[in-house]
């Protein structure tokens, strides 16, 4: 359970290359970011980490690391 | 309008189903309320103990339908309102989530109506209302394939049930709302408050979601004799969303 793995899974969820993202990427500024991507990230957290994220969690996060902090905190 | 009528309502403990129960009681009906939340069922019964029968039952327990519904009295109406709306986007498709949605939203209504019809629990002139949605027949929404599919299925069921039950003067129709201010909508936690506000702006009529009462009134219309020559139909209640 590392941030590197999370970035990889995040990239899969929003259908971009892993190398195009880092923990500090401001994901909502990505050109392909849309509401389906938000749903996919929530579904990824559920499927891969067993964590329930809300739309508010994603909306209030700026970077991928912000989302990771929520996921890792709830995973514990 | 419903004095002396007995109407079974599924999903009776929350949202639209609960509102339908309250409105039917106000209109003089007796109700047979089916739900999973025992506390809510007890609270409903306390409102008018002489007019409310309750049944705590998980509608996905299909093998128990025969024994469970044997005690149901002759019915003048059925409202199938129980439903769930789990987000299940294709990229993380869960067969388990999908099957649960199908069981509750799609299989339960037809299994229930079949059980009641087979055991002659539906009085001549009865009216059945299935709670469908504009999702499926009119629009799609990200992550909602299972929900859309099950709700579209209900509109198909209504047509076939209408034909099969017409010889007993039993009518079957659907009501298809857009988004409604209920716990089901509130529990869609994957949608942020901001996204919901933006979505409301897409509803031409007053830029808002429907209230449960506005869907309940359409259901009561279809239950009543005022719709006595309507069957196999789908009544859309969406504030003009699909007119765009």
XYZ file of N, CA and C in Angstrom, chain A residues 1-2 5-6 8 10 13-15 25 29 32 34 39 44 47 50 52 55-56 60 62-65 67 69-70 74:
87
model
N 0.843 -1.198 0.000
C 0.000 0.000 0.000
C 0.879 1.249 0.000
N 1.287 1.683 -1.180
C 2.161 2.858 -1.268
C 1.523 3.908 -2.171
N 1.858 2.938 -5.828
C 0.812 2.019 -6.291
C -0.503 2.753 -6.525
N -0.789 3.678 -5.620
C -2.056 4.407 -5.720
C -2.094 5.264 -6.987
N -0.575 4.632 -9.691
C -0.751 3.682 -10.792
C -2.231 3.313 -10.962
N -4.754 5.024 -9.853
C -5.464 6.251 -10.205
C -5.403 6.452 -11.725
N -7.682 4.125 -13.426
C -9.081 4.530 -13.239
C -9.488 5.624 -14.228
N -8.589 6.573 -14.451
C -8.982 7.694 -15.312
C -8.427 7.536 -16.735
N -7.883 6.363 -17.003
C -7.450 6.001 -18.356
C -6.405 6.945 -18.929
N 0.115 15.687 -8.805
C -0.717 16.104 -9.939
C -2.064 16.643 -9.452
N -7.456 19.361 -12.909
C -6.997 20.258 -13.980
C -6.593 19.486 -15.233
N -8.648 15.587 -19.508
C -9.685 14.557 -19.676
C -10.533 14.364 -18.416
N -13.403 14.362 -15.903
C -14.854 14.600 -15.948
C -15.539 13.805 -14.840
N -16.281 9.104 -10.662
C -16.936 7.832 -10.310
C -15.933 6.679 -10.347
N -12.572 2.605 -7.849
C -11.234 2.030 -7.658
C -10.918 1.908 -6.163
N -12.949 -1.029 -4.955
C -12.539 -2.338 -5.475
C -11.140 -2.728 -5.000
N -11.032 -1.363 -0.643
C -12.165 -1.584 0.261
C -12.533 -0.336 1.039
N -14.635 3.347 1.154
C -15.742 4.107 0.569
C -15.363 5.583 0.506
N -18.220 11.609 -3.228
C -17.993 12.662 -4.219
C -17.380 13.892 -3.570
N -17.779 14.145 -2.321
C -17.214 15.295 -1.591
C -15.728 15.106 -1.361
N -13.187 17.780 -2.775
C -12.413 18.623 -1.855
C -10.903 18.381 -1.968
N -7.276 18.241 -4.009
C -6.646 18.944 -5.135
C -5.686 18.017 -5.862
N -4.807 17.356 -5.098
C -3.811 16.472 -5.711
C -4.177 15.003 -5.476
N -3.502 14.137 -6.234
C -3.712 12.700 -6.040
C -3.303 12.318 -4.619
N -2.282 12.969 -4.101
C -1.848 12.694 -2.736
C -2.939 13.032 -1.715
N -6.125 12.641 -2.180
C -7.058 11.500 -2.202
C -6.418 10.321 -1.478
N -4.301 10.343 0.943
C -4.334 10.535 2.402
C -5.674 10.061 2.973
N -6.741 10.364 2.267
C -8.073 9.940 2.744
C -8.183 8.419 2.687
N -8.485 5.823 5.920
C -9.673 4.972 6.118
C -9.334 3.485 6.034
